[in-house]
Short mmCIF file of C-alpha atoms and ligand atoms in Angstrom, two decimals:
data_model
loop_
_atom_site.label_atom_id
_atom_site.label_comp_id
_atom_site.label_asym_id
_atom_site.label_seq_id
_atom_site.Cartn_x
_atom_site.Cartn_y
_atom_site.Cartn_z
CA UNK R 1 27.16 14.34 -6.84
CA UNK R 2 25.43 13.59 -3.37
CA UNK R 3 26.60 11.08 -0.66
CA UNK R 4 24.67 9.21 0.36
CA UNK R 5 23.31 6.73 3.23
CA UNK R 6 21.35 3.84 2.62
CA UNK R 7 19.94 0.78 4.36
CA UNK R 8 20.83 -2.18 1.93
CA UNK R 9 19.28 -5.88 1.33
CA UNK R 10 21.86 -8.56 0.67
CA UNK R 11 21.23 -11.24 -1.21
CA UNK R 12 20.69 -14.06 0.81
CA UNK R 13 18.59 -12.24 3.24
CA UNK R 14 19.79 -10.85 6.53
CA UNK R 15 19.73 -7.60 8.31
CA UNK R 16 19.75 -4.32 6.27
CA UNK R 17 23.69 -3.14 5.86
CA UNK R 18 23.66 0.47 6.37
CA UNK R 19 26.35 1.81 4.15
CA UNK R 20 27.27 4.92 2.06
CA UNK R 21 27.38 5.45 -1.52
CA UNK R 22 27.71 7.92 -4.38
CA UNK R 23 24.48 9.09 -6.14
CA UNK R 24 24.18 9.07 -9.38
CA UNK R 25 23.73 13.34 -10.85
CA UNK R 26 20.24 13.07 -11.81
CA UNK R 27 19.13 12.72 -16.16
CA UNK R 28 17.31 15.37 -17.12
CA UNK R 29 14.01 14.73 -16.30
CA UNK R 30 15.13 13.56 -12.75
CA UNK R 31 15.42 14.87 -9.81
CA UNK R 32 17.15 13.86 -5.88
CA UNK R 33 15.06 13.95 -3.03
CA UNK R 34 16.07 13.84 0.38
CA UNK R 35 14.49 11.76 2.31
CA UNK R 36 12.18 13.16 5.46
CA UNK R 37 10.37 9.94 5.83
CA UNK R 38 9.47 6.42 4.44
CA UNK R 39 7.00 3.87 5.72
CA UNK R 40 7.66 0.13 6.52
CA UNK R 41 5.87 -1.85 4.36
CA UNK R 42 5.52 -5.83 4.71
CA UNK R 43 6.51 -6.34 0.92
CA UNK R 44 10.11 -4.78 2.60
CA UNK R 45 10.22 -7.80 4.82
CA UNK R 46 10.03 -9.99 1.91
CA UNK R 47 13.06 -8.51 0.22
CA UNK R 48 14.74 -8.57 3.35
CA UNK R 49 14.19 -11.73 4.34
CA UNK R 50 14.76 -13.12 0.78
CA UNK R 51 11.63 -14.51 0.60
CA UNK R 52 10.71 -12.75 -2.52
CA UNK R 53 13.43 -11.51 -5.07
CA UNK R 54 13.43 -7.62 -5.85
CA UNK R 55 13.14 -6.79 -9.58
CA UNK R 56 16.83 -5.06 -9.28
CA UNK R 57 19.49 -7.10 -8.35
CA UNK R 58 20.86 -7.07 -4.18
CA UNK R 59 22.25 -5.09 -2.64
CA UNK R 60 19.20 -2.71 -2.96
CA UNK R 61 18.30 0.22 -1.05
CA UNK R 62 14.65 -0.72 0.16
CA UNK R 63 11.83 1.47 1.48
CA UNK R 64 8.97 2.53 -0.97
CA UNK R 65 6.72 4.86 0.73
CA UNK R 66 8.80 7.78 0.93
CA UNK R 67 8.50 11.66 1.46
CA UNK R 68 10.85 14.03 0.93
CA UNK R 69 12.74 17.41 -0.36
CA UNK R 70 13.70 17.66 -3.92
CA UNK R 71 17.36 18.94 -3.55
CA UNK R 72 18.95 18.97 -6.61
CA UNK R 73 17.23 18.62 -10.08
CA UNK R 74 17.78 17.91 -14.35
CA UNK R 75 17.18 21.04 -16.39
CA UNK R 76 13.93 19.04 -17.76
CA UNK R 77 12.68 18.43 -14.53
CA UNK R 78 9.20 19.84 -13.81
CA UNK R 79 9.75 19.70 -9.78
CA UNK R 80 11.95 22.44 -8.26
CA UNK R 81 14.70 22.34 -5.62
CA UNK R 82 13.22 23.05 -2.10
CA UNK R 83 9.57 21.42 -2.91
CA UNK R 84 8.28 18.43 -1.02
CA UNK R 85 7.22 15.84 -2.67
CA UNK R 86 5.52 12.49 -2.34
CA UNK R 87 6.73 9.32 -3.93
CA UNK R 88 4.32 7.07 -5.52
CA UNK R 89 5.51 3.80 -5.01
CA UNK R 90 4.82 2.97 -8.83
CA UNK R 91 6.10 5.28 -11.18
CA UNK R 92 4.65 4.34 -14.86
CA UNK R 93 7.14 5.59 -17.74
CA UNK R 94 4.57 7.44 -19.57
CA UNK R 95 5.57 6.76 -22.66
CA UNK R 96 4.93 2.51 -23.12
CA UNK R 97 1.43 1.14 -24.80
CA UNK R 98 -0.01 0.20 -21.15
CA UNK R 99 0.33 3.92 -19.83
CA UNK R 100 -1.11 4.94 -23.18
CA UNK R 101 -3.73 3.27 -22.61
CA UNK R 102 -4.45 5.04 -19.35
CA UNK R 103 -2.85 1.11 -17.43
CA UNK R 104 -0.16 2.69 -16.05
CA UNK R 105 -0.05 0.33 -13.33
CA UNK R 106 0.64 -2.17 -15.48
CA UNK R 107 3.44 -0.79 -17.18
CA UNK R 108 6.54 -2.87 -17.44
CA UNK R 109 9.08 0.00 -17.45
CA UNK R 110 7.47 1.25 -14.25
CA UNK R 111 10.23 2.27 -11.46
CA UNK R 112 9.73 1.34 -7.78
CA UNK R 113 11.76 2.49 -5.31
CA UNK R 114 13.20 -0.06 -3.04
CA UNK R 115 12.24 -2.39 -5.77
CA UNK R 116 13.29 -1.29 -9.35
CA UNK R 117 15.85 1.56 -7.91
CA UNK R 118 17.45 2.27 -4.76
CA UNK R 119 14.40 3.52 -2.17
CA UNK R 120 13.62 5.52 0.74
CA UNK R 121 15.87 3.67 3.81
CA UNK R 122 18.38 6.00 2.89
CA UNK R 123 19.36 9.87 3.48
CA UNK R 124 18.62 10.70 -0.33
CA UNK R 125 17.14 8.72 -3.68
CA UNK R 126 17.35 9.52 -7.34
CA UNK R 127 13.97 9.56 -9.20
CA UNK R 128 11.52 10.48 -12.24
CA UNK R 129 10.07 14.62 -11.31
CA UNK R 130 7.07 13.69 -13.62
CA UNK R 131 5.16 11.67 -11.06
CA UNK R 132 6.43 13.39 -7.95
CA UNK R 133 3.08 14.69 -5.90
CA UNK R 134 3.47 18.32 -4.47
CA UNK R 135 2.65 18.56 -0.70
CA UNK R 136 1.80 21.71 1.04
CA UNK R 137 5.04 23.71 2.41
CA UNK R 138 3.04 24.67 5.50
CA UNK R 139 1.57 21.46 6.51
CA UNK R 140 3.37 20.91 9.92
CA UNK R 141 5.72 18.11 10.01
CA UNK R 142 4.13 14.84 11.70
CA UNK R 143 1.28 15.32 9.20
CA UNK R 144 3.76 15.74 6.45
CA UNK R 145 5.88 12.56 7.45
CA UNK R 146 2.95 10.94 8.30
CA UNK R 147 1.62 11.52 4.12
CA UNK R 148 4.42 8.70 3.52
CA UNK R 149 2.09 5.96 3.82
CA UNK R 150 0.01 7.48 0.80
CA UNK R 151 2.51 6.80 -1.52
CA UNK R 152 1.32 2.92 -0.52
CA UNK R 153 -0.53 1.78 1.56
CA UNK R 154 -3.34 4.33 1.10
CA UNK R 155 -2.91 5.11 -2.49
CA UNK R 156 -3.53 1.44 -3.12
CA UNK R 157 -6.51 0.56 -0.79
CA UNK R 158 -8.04 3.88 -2.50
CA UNK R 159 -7.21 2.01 -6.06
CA UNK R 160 -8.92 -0.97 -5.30
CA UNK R 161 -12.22 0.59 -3.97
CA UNK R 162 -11.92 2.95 -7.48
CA UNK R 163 -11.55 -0.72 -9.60
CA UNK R 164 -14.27 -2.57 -7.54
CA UNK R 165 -16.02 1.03 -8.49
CA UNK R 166 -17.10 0.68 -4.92
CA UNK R 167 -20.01 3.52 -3.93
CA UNK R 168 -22.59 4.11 -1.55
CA UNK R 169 -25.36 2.18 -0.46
CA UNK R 170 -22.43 -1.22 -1.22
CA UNK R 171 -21.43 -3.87 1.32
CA UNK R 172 -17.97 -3.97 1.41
CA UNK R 173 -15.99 -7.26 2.92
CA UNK R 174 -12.67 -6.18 3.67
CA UNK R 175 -10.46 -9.00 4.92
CA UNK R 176 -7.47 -8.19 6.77
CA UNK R 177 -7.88 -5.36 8.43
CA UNK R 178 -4.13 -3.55 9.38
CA UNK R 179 -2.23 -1.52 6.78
CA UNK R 180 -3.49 -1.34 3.45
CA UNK R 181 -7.04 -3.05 4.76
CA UNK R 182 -7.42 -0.30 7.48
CA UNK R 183 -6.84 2.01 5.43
CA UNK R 184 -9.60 -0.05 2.87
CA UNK R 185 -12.22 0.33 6.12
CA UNK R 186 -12.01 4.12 5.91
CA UNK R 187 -11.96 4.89 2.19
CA UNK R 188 -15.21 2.40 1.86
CA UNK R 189 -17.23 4.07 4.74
CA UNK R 190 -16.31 7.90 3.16
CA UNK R 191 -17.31 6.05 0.12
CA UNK R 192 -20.78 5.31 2.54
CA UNK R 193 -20.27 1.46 1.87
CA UNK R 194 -21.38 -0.72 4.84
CA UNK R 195 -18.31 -2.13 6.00
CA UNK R 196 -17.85 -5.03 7.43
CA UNK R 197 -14.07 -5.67 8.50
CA UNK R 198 -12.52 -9.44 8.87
CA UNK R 199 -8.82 -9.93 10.82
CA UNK R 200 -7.60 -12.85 13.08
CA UNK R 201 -7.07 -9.95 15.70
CA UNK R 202 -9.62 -8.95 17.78
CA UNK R 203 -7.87 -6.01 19.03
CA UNK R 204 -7.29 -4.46 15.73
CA UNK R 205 -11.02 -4.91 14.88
CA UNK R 206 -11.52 -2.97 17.74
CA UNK R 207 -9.69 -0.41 16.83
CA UNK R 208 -10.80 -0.43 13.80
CA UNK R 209 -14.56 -0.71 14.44
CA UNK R 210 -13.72 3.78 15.39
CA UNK R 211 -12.90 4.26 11.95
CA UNK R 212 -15.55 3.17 9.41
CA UNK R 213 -16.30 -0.70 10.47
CA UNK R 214 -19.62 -1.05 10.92
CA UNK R 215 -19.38 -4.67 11.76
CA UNK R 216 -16.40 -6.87 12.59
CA UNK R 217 -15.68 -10.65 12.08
CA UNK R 218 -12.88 -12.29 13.62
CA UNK R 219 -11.60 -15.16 11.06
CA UNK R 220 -10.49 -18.55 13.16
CA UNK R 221 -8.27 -20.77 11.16
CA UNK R 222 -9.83 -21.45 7.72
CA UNK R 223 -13.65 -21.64 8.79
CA UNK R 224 -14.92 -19.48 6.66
CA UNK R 225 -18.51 -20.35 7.54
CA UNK R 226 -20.18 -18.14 10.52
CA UNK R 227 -18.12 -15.58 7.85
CA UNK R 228 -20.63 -16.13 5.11
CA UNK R 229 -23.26 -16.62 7.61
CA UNK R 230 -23.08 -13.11 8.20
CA UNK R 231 -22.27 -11.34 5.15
CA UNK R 232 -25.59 -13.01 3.60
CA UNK R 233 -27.01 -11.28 6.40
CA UNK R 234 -25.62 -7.92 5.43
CA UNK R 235 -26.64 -8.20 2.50
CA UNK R 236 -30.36 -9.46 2.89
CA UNK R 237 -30.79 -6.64 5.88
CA UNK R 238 -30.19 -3.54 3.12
CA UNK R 239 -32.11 -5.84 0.30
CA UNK R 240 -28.71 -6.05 -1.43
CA UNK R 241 -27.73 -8.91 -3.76
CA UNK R 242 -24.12 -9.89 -4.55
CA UNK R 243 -24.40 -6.82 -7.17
CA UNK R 244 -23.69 -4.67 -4.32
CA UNK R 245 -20.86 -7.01 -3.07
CA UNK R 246 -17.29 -6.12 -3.36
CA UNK R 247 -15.14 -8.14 -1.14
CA UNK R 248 -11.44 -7.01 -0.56
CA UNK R 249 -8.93 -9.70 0.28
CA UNK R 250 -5.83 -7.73 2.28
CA UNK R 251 -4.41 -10.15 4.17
CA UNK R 252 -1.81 -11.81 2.08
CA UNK R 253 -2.44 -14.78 4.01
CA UNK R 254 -3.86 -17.98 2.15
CA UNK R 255 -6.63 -18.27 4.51
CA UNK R 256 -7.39 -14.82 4.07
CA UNK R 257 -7.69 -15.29 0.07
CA UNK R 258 -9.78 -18.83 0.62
CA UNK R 259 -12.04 -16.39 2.92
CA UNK R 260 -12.23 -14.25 -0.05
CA UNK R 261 -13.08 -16.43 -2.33
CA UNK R 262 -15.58 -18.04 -0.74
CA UNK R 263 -17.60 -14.90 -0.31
CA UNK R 264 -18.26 -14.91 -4.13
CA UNK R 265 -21.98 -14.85 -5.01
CA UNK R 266 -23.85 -13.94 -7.88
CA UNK R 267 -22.90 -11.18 -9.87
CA UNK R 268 -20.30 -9.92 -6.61
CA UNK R 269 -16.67 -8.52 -7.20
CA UNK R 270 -13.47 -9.68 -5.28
CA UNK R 271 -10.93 -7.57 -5.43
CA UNK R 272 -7.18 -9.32 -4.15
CA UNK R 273 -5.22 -6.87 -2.70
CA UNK R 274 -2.76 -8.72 -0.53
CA UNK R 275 0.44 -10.62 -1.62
CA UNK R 276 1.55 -14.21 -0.51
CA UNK R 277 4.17 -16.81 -2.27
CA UNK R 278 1.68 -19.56 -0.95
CA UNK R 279 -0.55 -21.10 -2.92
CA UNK R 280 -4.12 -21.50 -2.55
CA UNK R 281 -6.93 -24.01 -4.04
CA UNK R 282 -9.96 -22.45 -4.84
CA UNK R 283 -13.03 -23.45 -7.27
CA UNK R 284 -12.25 -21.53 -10.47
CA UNK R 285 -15.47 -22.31 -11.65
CA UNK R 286 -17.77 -20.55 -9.20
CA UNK R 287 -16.27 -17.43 -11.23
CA UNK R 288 -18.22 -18.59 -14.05
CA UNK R 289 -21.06 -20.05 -12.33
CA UNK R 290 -21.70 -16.79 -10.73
CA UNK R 291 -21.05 -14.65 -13.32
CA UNK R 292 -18.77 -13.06 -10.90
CA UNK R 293 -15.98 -10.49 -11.62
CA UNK R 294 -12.04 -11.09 -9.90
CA UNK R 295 -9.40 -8.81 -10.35
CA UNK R 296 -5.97 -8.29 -8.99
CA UNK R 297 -4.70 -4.23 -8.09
CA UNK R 298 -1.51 -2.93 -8.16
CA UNK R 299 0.09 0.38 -7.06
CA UNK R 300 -2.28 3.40 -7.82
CA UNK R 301 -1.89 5.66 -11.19
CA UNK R 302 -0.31 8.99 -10.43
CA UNK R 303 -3.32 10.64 -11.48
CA UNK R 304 -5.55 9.23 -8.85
CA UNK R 305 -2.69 10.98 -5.70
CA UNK R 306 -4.94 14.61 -5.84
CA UNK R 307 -8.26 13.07 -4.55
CA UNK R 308 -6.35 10.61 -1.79
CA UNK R 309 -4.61 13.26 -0.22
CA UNK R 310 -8.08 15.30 -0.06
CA UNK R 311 -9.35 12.46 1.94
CA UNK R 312 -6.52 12.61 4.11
CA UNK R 313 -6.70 16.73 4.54
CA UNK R 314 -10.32 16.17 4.90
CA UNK R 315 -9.93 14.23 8.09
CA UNK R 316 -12.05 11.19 6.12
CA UNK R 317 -9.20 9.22 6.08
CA UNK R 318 -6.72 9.49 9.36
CA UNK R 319 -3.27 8.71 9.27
CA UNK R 320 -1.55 9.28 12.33
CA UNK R 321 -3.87 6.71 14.72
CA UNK R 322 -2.25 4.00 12.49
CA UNK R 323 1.21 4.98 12.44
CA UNK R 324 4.56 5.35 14.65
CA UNK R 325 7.63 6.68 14.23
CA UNK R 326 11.14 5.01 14.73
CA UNK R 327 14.69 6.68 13.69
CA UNK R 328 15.72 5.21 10.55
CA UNK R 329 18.70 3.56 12.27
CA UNK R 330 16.03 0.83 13.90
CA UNK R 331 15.16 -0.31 10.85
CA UNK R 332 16.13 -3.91 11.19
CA UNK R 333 14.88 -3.85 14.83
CA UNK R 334 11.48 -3.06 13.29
CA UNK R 335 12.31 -6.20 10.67
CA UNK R 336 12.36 -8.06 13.72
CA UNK R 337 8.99 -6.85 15.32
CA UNK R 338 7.26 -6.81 11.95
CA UNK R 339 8.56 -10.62 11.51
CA UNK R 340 7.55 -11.45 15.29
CA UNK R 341 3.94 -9.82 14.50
CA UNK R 342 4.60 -7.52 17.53
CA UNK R 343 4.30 -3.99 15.70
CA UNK R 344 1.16 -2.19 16.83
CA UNK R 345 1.41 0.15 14.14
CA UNK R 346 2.74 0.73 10.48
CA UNK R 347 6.71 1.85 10.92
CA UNK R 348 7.23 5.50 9.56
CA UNK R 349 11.25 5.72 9.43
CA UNK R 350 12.88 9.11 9.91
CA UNK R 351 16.36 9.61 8.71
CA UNK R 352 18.78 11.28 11.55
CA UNK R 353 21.23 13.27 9.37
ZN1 ZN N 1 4.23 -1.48 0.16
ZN1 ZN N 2 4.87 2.65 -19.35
#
């Protein structure tokens, strides 16, 4: 039995309620981690503000992009005490029809922490040792907390360039350019797509623009002309057609996903990435007038973790430009900030005990 601390959402929204409680031993194919670090997502500021409902019922540790120390383990488990291990935000059962079929995103039985169990905002969590990721004993510690943000926000922008089966020599649209779309810009130019990058911020295209963008368009309101303007341009510059197209909607933001959408050409791909509650009215039929492909993304299969953390070790993909870290105990000021849009980077929370 471990106690435990955790940051919880209450129903009703509200600021997290840091509070203690009794871990459950682990089953036998489970195992507790200890928490070293776990990333700030936006989808946490949705459960906390109870703007979108959590699969488990409140209160609910959040935090899903965790790394960590397995400290105690089931005498199934196939991860040993004193290993550290990355998270993957979706865990797949393994067993259902959908991860038989290789869908494991999919699956219904899939665990989340922060969403389906108790998550990372807390000293310690309780989870499946089949999907746990080894990392490196040596690797020295920023680099190591900073690997957090894989179990997310890169696993998933690497997921959606693998379904758009995004390559070289493609033009690659990615709108919304922070967190999961940053990290979109670098996997598509190691990929050696031409990337062009789309935000409302000018400053984060900037930034951006040293990491992969090759060009940069700053999206005004829901103009999505000079936009289209340009990406024909792309395109007609490398004698591309909308074959080579894969557009990447990141944003969340309903003019982000009419941006999107109004990028699709013949034969091109749009991947959507980004998660709003808003609704949005597009023309279904230029789907089938184009003969164009859409498809939604979520989480990243287990299998996939081996080849984004090579990125990462590789230097292709850079972590710790993007991030900053904040003792776990600010996690509701960083609520705040992220709410406020005054965050300059994505939140890595450190537990202090
Ligand atoms: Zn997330
Ligand atoms: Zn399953």
């Amino acid at each position: 039995m471990f106690e435990a601390v955790g940051y919880f959402a209450q129903s009703g929204g509200g600021a997290l309620l840091r509070q203690p409680f009794a871990l459950a031993a682990p089953a036998p194919d489970e195992v507790v981690v200890a928490v070293d670090a776990c990333g700030l997502c936006h989808t946490d500021l949705g459960f906390a503000r109870a703007h979108v409902a959590p699969r488990h019922a409140l209160p609910l540790v959040l935090g899903h992009e965790i790394v960590g120390r397995v400290v105690a383990a089931g005498e199934a488990a196939v991860r040993r005490i004193g290993e550290r291990v990355l998270i993957p935000a979706v865990m797949p059962c393994g067993r259902c029809a959908y991860c038989r079929a290789g869908r494991g995103n999919a699956c219904p039985s899939q665990k989340m922490p922060g969403n389906d169990i108790h998550g990372g905002f807390a000293s310690h969590l309780v989870v499946p040792s089949a999907p746990l990721v080894p990392i490196d004993a040596d690797l020295p510690v920023p680099d190591y907390r900073a690997l957090s943000v894989v179990a997310d926000a890169v696993s998933t922008a690497w997921q959606a360039a693998l379904r758009a089966k995004l390559g070289a020599g493609d033009v690659a649209v990615i709108v919304g350019a922070g967190g999961v779309g940053g990290f979109l810009v670098q996997i598509a130019a190691a990929l050696g797509a031409h990337v062009i990058a789309c935000d409302v911020s000018a400053p984060r295209l900037e930034k951006i623009s040293a990491f992969g963008a090759n060009e940069t368009a700053v999206l005004t309101g829901d103009d999505v002309k000079p936009l289209r303007k340009q990406v024909t341009a792309a395109l007609k510059a490398r004698e591309k057609t909308g074959l080579d197209l894969k557009v990447f909607e990141c944003s969340g933001h309903p003019n982000g996903q009419n941006a999107a959408w109004s990028l699709m050409t013949h034969g091109s791909t749009n991947l959507f990435v980004g998660y709003t509650m808003e609704k949005v009215s597009v023309r279904l039929s230029n789907l089938m007038a184009y003969d164009a492909t859409a498809h939604g993304t979520w989480g990243c299969p287990v299998e996939a973790y081996p080849a984004v953390l090579d990125l990462v070790r590789q230097g292709k993909v850079q972590l710790l430009p993007f991030l900053e870290e904040a003792p776990m105990s600010e996690v509701n000021a960083c609520l705040d900030a992220m709410e406020a849009h005054t965050l300059r980077a994505r939140m890595v929370l450190v537990p202090e005990n």
